[in-house]
Amino acid sequence: MHLAQALLGWYDRHRRRLPWRTEPGARPDPYRVWLSEIMLQQTTVPVVAGYFQRFLERWPTLEALAHAELDEVLHAWQGLGYYARARNLHACARRVQAEHGGCLPPEEKALRALPGIGRYTAAAIAAIAHDRPATVVDGNVERVIARLRAVETPLPTAKPTLYALAAELTPETRPGDYAQALMDLGATVCTPRNPGCLACPWRDACEGHARGMADTLPRRLPKRPRPLRHGVSFWLMRADGAVLLRRRPETGLLGGMIELPTTPWRDQPWGLAEATAHAPEACRWQALPEPVRHGFTHFEIELLVAAAETDAASDGGEDGDIWCPPARFSEHALPTLTRKLVRYAARHRSGPGSG
Ligand code: SF4
């Protein structure tokens, strides 16, 4: 039997029920498909499920999301990480509303011109939402194809080969179901460890299985260790217990998110004296005992926390300064790194409302 047909037959019996999926035969809502695909980048299905439901309750249509304030969207995204996705989500909703009458277009090229939509997401929307024969390739699909065709070239070198092999298999009939079937096969049967070849609809054709090497594929080039960067964050508390927060610039890492004032991040550790030149106020800064460590995709950061109290009573200061009692931090969009710093600083400092 043709590989696509075999996979579709398996999918009809074993498809996963996911909050963003429609029942068989029903037409998917492109807004839901897009929203789920953006959320699922870098995040697992169980984590995304709750966020997806909350987003839909709050913004049931793309038009509603386009009319939301960016801050509201960033706040609702809090905890999902990779905040550029939330900013792009919002920008994309506005562009689609303004330029495409509120409907995500079906062509991959038009989709890729929108903020936050790369090759994978464009193909997923074209296939799943519009049933176009687009080739949808993510890490799961790369693994399945590498095993099916016993591709031993390591990733990422093998990417173009795997894409071409996946494209050869993409059918003209039911391409949306096929794309989801392949994702399900990778997620539930052809898993990274111990692939369940006995339950696989492609077992008879699978070269990796036949050669007894399936679980060693795909090969990968050894990862380079992530560089470690350093900074100092400032925990400045007023007499009324409010702590100084500030908003990061809109562009760049964690753009638009709320943070403790911080020195620039650099390759060498900071001494407290040189760091305080970047402090929000000249006062008696004390370094807390341990640095706080956090991993980003391409580097790790180690932040020392310097704490001080101030007599300042007004809300004056730099643009973007926010004085807020720790008990009300949850009203702001704090990325995971800031929440780690806040938890650590609050444990080491006492003060009204610091918990
Ligand atoms: Fe993956 Fe095994 Fe199926 Fe091959 S037979 S595609 S290795 S689950």
Short mmCIF file of C-alpha atoms and ligand atoms in Angstrom, two decimals:
data_model
loop_
_atom_site.label_atom_id
_atom_site.label_comp_id
_atom_site.label_asym_id
_atom_site.label_seq_id
_atom_site.Cartn_x
_atom_site.Cartn_y
_atom_site.Cartn_z
CA MET A 1 0.00 0.00 0.00
CA HIS A 2 1.09 3.54 -0.67
CA LEU A 3 2.81 5.01 2.40
CA ALA A 4 0.49 8.03 2.67
CA GLN A 5 -2.60 5.83 2.49
CA ALA A 6 -1.24 3.45 5.11
CA LEU A 7 -0.54 6.38 7.43
CA LEU A 8 -3.97 7.92 6.85
CA GLY A 9 -5.65 4.59 7.63
CA TRP A 10 -3.69 4.43 10.89
CA TYR A 11 -4.59 8.05 11.66
CA ASP A 12 -8.30 7.34 11.21
CA ARG A 13 -8.03 4.79 14.00
CA HIS A 14 -5.45 6.33 16.31
CA ARG A 15 -5.55 10.11 15.89
CA ARG A 16 -4.88 12.12 19.04
CA ARG A 17 -7.71 14.24 20.36
CA LEU A 18 -6.23 17.68 20.90
CA PRO A 19 -8.05 20.86 21.97
CA TRP A 20 -7.28 22.60 18.66
CA ARG A 21 -8.33 19.70 16.45
CA THR A 22 -11.74 19.38 14.84
CA GLU A 23 -13.72 16.17 14.62
CA PRO A 24 -13.07 14.11 11.43
CA GLY A 25 -14.63 15.75 8.39
CA ALA A 26 -15.13 19.16 10.05
CA ARG A 27 -13.33 22.16 8.63
CA PRO A 28 -10.61 23.52 10.96
CA ASP A 29 -10.66 27.18 11.97
CA PRO A 30 -7.41 28.74 10.62
CA TYR A 31 -7.21 31.00 13.69
CA ARG A 32 -7.11 28.00 16.03
CA VAL A 33 -4.61 26.17 13.85
CA TRP A 34 -2.30 29.18 13.74
CA LEU A 35 -2.62 29.93 17.47
CA SER A 36 -1.86 26.33 18.43
CA GLU A 37 1.09 26.07 16.05
CA ILE A 38 2.68 29.25 17.42
CA MET A 39 2.16 28.07 21.01
CA LEU A 40 3.53 24.60 20.26
CA GLN A 41 6.87 25.93 18.98
CA GLN A 42 9.30 25.10 21.80
CA THR A 43 6.49 24.01 24.17
CA THR A 44 4.81 20.67 24.89
CA VAL A 45 1.19 19.72 24.18
CA PRO A 46 0.10 19.44 27.86
CA VAL A 47 1.48 22.90 28.67
CA VAL A 48 -0.04 24.50 25.59
CA ALA A 49 -3.53 23.04 26.17
CA GLY A 50 -4.35 25.33 29.11
CA TYR A 51 -2.94 28.44 27.46
CA PHE A 52 -4.80 27.68 24.26
CA GLN A 53 -8.16 27.42 26.05
CA ARG A 54 -7.56 30.63 28.00
CA PHE A 55 -6.55 32.56 24.87
CA LEU A 56 -9.67 31.36 23.05
CA GLU A 57 -11.95 32.30 25.93
CA ARG A 58 -10.44 35.76 26.01
CA TRP A 59 -9.95 36.29 22.26
CA PRO A 60 -12.30 33.90 20.45
CA THR A 61 -11.42 35.27 17.01
CA LEU A 62 -8.39 36.65 15.23
CA GLU A 63 -10.19 39.99 15.07
CA ALA A 64 -10.55 40.05 18.86
CA LEU A 65 -6.85 39.30 19.27
CA ALA A 66 -5.95 42.04 16.77
CA HIS A 67 -7.83 44.53 18.95
CA ALA A 68 -6.09 43.46 22.19
CA GLU A 69 -3.30 45.53 23.70
CA LEU A 70 0.18 44.01 23.39
CA ASP A 71 0.57 44.12 27.17
CA GLU A 72 -2.52 41.98 27.69
CA VAL A 73 -1.21 39.41 25.23
CA LEU A 74 2.26 39.33 26.82
CA HIS A 75 0.66 38.93 30.22
CA ALA A 76 -1.55 36.05 29.06
CA TRP A 77 1.55 34.46 27.48
CA GLN A 78 3.48 34.63 30.74
CA GLY A 79 5.09 31.26 31.50
CA LEU A 80 5.12 30.01 27.89
CA GLY A 81 8.55 31.59 27.30
CA TYR A 82 10.09 32.81 24.04
CA TYR A 83 8.15 36.04 24.22
CA ALA A 84 9.05 37.10 20.70
CA ARG A 85 6.36 34.58 19.73
CA ALA A 86 3.72 36.55 21.66
CA ARG A 87 4.80 39.86 20.15
CA ASN A 88 4.75 38.33 16.68
CA LEU A 89 1.38 36.71 17.36
CA HIS A 90 -0.10 40.09 18.15
CA ALA A 91 1.61 41.82 15.21
CA CYS A 92 0.49 39.02 12.89
CA ALA A 93 -3.15 39.27 14.05
CA ARG A 94 -3.09 43.00 13.27
CA ARG A 95 -1.53 42.46 9.83
CA VAL A 96 -4.01 39.72 8.90
CA GLN A 97 -6.88 41.89 10.08
CA ALA A 98 -5.64 44.89 8.07
CA GLU A 99 -4.36 43.15 4.94
CA HIS A 100 -6.29 39.88 4.61
CA GLY A 101 -9.72 40.78 5.96
CA GLY A 102 -9.13 38.84 9.19
CA CYS A 103 -8.51 35.45 7.42
CA LEU A 104 -5.13 33.77 7.35
CA PRO A 105 -4.30 33.26 3.66
CA PRO A 106 -3.95 29.71 2.28
CA GLU A 107 -0.72 30.22 0.28
CA GLU A 108 2.54 29.37 2.01
CA LYS A 109 4.27 32.37 0.42
CA ALA A 110 1.70 34.83 1.74
CA LEU A 111 1.78 33.16 5.16
CA ARG A 112 5.57 33.38 5.36
CA ALA A 113 5.41 37.14 4.78
CA LEU A 114 3.56 37.48 8.13
CA PRO A 115 5.31 38.10 11.48
CA GLY A 116 6.39 34.96 13.33
CA ILE A 117 5.48 32.53 10.53
CA GLY A 118 8.42 30.55 9.16
CA ARG A 119 8.54 27.64 6.73
CA TYR A 120 7.22 25.04 9.14
CA THR A 121 4.31 27.11 10.47
CA ALA A 122 3.30 28.33 7.01
CA ALA A 123 3.20 24.74 5.76
CA ALA A 124 1.25 23.59 8.84
CA ILE A 125 -1.39 26.30 8.38
CA ALA A 126 -1.63 25.70 4.61
CA ALA A 127 -2.02 21.95 5.13
CA ILE A 128 -4.11 21.69 8.29
CA ALA A 129 -6.32 24.78 7.97
CA HIS A 130 -6.67 24.90 4.19
CA ASP A 131 -5.98 21.27 3.16
CA ARG A 132 -3.20 22.26 0.75
CA PRO A 133 -0.48 19.68 -0.09
CA ALA A 134 2.25 21.51 1.83
CA THR A 135 5.24 19.64 3.27
CA VAL A 136 5.23 20.06 7.03
CA VAL A 137 8.60 19.23 8.60
CA ASP A 138 9.48 19.76 12.24
CA GLY A 139 11.85 17.83 14.52
CA ASN A 140 9.38 14.96 14.90
CA VAL A 141 8.93 14.58 11.17
CA GLU A 142 12.69 14.76 10.60
CA ARG A 143 13.12 11.86 13.01
CA VAL A 144 10.47 9.70 11.34
CA ILE A 145 11.81 10.37 7.84
CA ALA A 146 15.44 9.81 8.87
CA ARG A 147 14.43 6.38 10.20
CA LEU A 148 12.09 5.49 7.35
CA ARG A 149 14.83 6.16 4.79
CA ALA A 150 17.80 5.30 7.05
CA VAL A 151 19.43 8.70 6.55
CA GLU A 152 22.72 8.60 8.43
CA THR A 153 23.91 12.12 7.65
CA PRO A 154 23.75 14.03 10.95
CA LEU A 155 21.45 16.95 11.65
CA PRO A 156 21.46 19.79 10.91
CA THR A 157 23.38 18.90 7.70
CA ALA A 158 20.65 16.41 6.75
CA LYS A 159 17.81 18.95 6.90
CA PRO A 160 17.48 19.64 3.14
CA THR A 161 17.63 15.91 2.36
CA LEU A 162 14.98 15.10 4.94
CA TYR A 163 12.76 17.90 3.66
CA ALA A 164 13.07 16.61 0.06
CA LEU A 165 12.28 13.04 1.17
CA ALA A 166 9.27 14.27 3.15
CA ALA A 167 8.05 16.28 0.15
CA GLU A 168 8.12 13.14 -2.03
CA LEU A 169 5.68 11.47 0.34
CA THR A 170 3.21 14.36 0.73
CA PRO A 171 -0.08 13.32 -0.90
CA GLU A 172 -2.55 15.41 -2.93
CA THR A 173 -5.50 13.83 -1.12
CA ARG A 174 -6.17 14.70 2.52
CA PRO A 175 -2.87 16.60 2.93
CA GLY A 176 -4.12 18.23 6.14
CA ASP A 177 -4.87 14.89 7.77
CA TYR A 178 -1.61 13.48 6.43
CA ALA A 179 0.40 16.30 8.06
CA GLN A 180 -1.31 15.69 11.39
CA ALA A 181 -0.93 11.93 11.00
CA LEU A 182 2.82 12.28 10.54
CA MET A 183 3.02 14.51 13.62
CA ASP A 184 1.03 11.93 15.61
CA LEU A 185 3.22 9.08 14.40
CA GLY A 186 6.32 10.97 15.59
CA ALA A 187 4.71 11.89 18.92
CA THR A 188 3.17 8.52 19.84
CA VAL A 189 4.89 5.69 17.91
CA CYS A 190 8.18 6.76 16.33
CA THR A 191 9.28 8.39 19.57
CA PRO A 192 12.84 9.59 20.22
CA ARG A 193 13.66 6.59 22.43
CA ASN A 194 12.36 3.07 21.91
CA PRO A 195 10.29 3.59 18.76
CA GLY A 196 7.19 1.39 18.78
CA CYS A 197 7.88 -0.25 15.43
CA LEU A 198 5.48 -3.13 16.09
CA ALA A 199 2.55 -0.70 16.06
CA CYS A 200 3.81 1.35 13.12
CA PRO A 201 1.93 1.51 9.80
CA TRP A 202 5.25 2.08 7.99
CA ARG A 203 7.14 -0.83 9.52
CA ASP A 204 7.29 -2.93 6.34
CA ALA A 205 8.80 -0.05 4.37
CA CYS A 206 11.07 1.30 7.11
CA GLU A 207 14.76 0.94 6.26
CA GLY A 208 15.90 2.05 9.70
CA HIS A 209 13.82 -0.70 11.29
CA ALA A 210 14.94 -3.31 8.75
CA ARG A 211 18.58 -2.47 9.44
CA GLY A 212 18.08 -2.50 13.23
CA MET A 213 19.29 1.07 13.59
CA ALA A 214 16.03 3.00 14.04
CA ASP A 215 16.69 4.16 17.59
CA THR A 216 20.13 5.53 16.62
CA LEU A 217 18.56 7.90 14.09
CA PRO A 218 18.57 10.75 13.43
CA ARG A 219 22.27 11.29 14.04
CA ARG A 220 23.31 14.70 15.31
CA LEU A 221 26.51 16.70 15.26
CA PRO A 222 27.80 17.13 18.82
CA LYS A 223 26.37 20.22 20.49
CA ARG A 224 28.67 23.04 21.41
CA PRO A 225 28.34 24.05 25.07
CA ARG A 226 26.32 27.22 25.58
CA PRO A 227 28.42 30.24 26.57
CA LEU A 228 27.90 31.69 30.04
CA ARG A 229 27.13 35.40 30.37
CA HIS A 230 27.06 37.56 33.47
CA GLY A 231 25.09 40.50 34.85
CA VAL A 232 23.92 42.14 38.06
CA SER A 233 20.23 42.79 38.81
CA PHE A 234 19.13 45.47 41.25
CA TRP A 235 16.45 44.91 43.90
CA LEU A 236 15.62 48.41 45.09
CA MET A 237 12.90 48.67 47.74
CA ARG A 238 11.12 51.81 48.97
CA ALA A 239 10.02 52.33 52.57
CA ASP A 240 6.44 51.40 51.60
CA GLY A 241 7.65 48.01 50.29
CA ALA A 242 7.35 48.79 46.57
CA VAL A 243 10.19 47.46 44.42
CA LEU A 244 11.52 49.05 41.25
CA LEU A 245 10.76 47.21 38.01
CA ARG A 246 11.29 48.40 34.47
CA ARG A 247 10.21 47.50 30.99
CA ARG A 248 12.78 46.12 28.57
CA PRO A 249 13.07 47.69 25.12
CA GLU A 250 10.49 46.38 22.64
CA THR A 251 13.10 44.75 20.41
CA GLY A 252 15.59 42.05 21.32
CA LEU A 253 15.54 39.26 23.87
CA LEU A 254 12.51 39.40 26.23
CA GLY A 255 11.44 42.58 24.41
CA GLY A 256 8.68 44.53 26.14
CA MET A 257 8.79 42.31 29.24
CA ILE A 258 9.18 43.55 32.81
CA GLU A 259 12.48 43.02 34.65
CA LEU A 260 14.50 44.18 37.61
CA PRO A 261 16.91 46.95 36.53
CA THR A 262 20.05 45.16 35.36
CA THR A 263 23.55 45.86 34.08
CA PRO A 264 24.35 44.91 30.48
CA TRP A 265 25.08 41.19 30.09
CA ARG A 266 28.67 40.33 29.19
CA ASP A 267 31.17 37.50 29.07
CA GLN A 268 33.13 38.45 32.22
CA PRO A 269 31.68 38.46 35.76
CA TRP A 270 30.93 41.89 37.26
CA GLY A 271 32.39 43.31 40.45
CA LEU A 272 29.77 45.00 42.63
CA ALA A 273 31.52 48.38 42.53
CA GLU A 274 31.65 48.59 38.73
CA ALA A 275 28.11 47.20 38.43
CA THR A 276 26.60 49.89 40.62
CA ALA A 277 27.51 52.47 37.98
CA HIS A 278 24.49 50.94 36.18
CA ALA A 279 22.27 50.90 39.29
CA PRO A 280 19.03 52.88 39.23
CA GLU A 281 20.17 54.91 42.28
CA ALA A 282 23.37 55.57 44.18
CA CYS A 283 22.79 53.86 47.54
CA ARG A 284 24.28 51.17 49.79
CA TRP A 285 24.08 48.15 47.52
CA GLN A 286 24.67 44.73 49.04
CA ALA A 287 25.25 41.63 46.97
CA LEU A 288 23.07 38.64 47.92
CA PRO A 289 25.03 35.42 48.46
CA GLU A 290 24.33 33.26 45.39
CA PRO A 291 23.95 34.20 41.73
CA VAL A 292 20.76 33.17 39.92
CA ARG A 293 21.27 31.05 36.81
CA HIS A 294 18.99 30.76 33.81
CA GLY A 295 19.29 29.07 30.42
CA PHE A 296 18.29 30.63 27.12
CA THR A 297 18.46 28.76 23.82
CA HIS A 298 21.90 30.01 22.85
CA PHE A 299 23.52 30.95 26.15
CA GLU A 300 23.22 30.75 29.91
CA ILE A 301 23.12 33.77 32.17
CA GLU A 302 24.33 34.10 35.75
CA LEU A 303 22.94 37.14 37.53
CA LEU A 304 24.13 38.43 40.87
CA VAL A 305 21.40 40.24 42.81
CA ALA A 306 22.33 43.51 44.52
CA ALA A 307 19.76 44.82 47.02
CA ALA A 308 19.26 48.20 48.65
CA GLU A 309 16.60 50.35 50.25
CA THR A 310 15.78 53.89 49.23
CA ASP A 311 14.08 56.86 50.83
CA ALA A 312 12.66 57.94 47.48
CA ALA A 313 8.92 58.36 47.85
CA SER A 314 7.81 59.59 44.46
CA ASP A 315 7.02 57.60 41.33
CA GLY A 316 9.46 59.73 39.38
CA GLY A 317 12.45 58.24 37.56
CA GLU A 318 13.33 56.94 34.14
CA ASP A 319 10.69 56.32 31.52
CA GLY A 320 9.49 52.76 31.92
CA ASP A 321 10.16 52.63 35.69
CA ILE A 322 7.42 50.87 37.64
CA TRP A 323 7.23 50.83 41.44
CA CYS A 324 5.24 47.81 42.50
CA PRO A 325 4.80 45.85 45.76
CA PRO A 326 5.91 42.22 45.26
CA ALA A 327 2.40 41.03 46.13
CA ARG A 328 1.21 42.71 42.91
CA PHE A 329 3.99 41.55 40.58
CA SER A 330 1.57 39.05 39.04
CA GLU A 331 -0.24 41.97 37.38
CA HIS A 332 2.78 42.39 35.11
CA ALA A 333 4.27 40.25 32.37
CA LEU A 334 7.32 38.85 34.17
CA PRO A 335 9.42 36.38 32.18
CA THR A 336 10.70 33.27 33.94
CA LEU A 337 14.13 34.81 34.51
CA THR A 338 12.64 37.80 36.36
CA ARG A 339 10.40 35.53 38.42
CA LYS A 340 13.45 33.49 39.48
CA LEU A 341 15.26 36.68 40.52
CA VAL A 342 12.22 37.97 42.39
CA ARG A 343 11.74 34.69 44.28
CA TYR A 344 15.39 34.65 45.23
CA ALA A 345 15.54 38.31 46.29
CA ALA A 346 12.28 38.11 48.24
CA ARG A 347 13.64 35.12 50.18
CA HIS A 348 16.74 37.06 51.20
CA ARG A 349 15.21 40.45 51.91
CA SER A 350 12.41 41.26 54.28
CA GLY A 351 10.17 44.21 53.83
CA PRO A 352 6.48 45.14 53.74
CA GLY A 353 4.74 42.84 51.26
CA SER A 354 7.87 41.01 50.12
CA GLY A 355 6.54 37.74 51.50
FE1 SF4 B 1 9.70 4.74 13.21
FE2 SF4 B 1 9.82 2.12 13.66
FE3 SF4 B 1 7.87 3.15 12.20
FE4 SF4 B 1 10.33 3.06 11.25
S1 SF4 B 1 9.03 1.31 11.76
S2 SF4 B 1 8.95 4.79 11.11
S3 SF4 B 1 11.50 3.44 13.09
S4 SF4 B 1 8.25 3.52 14.38
#
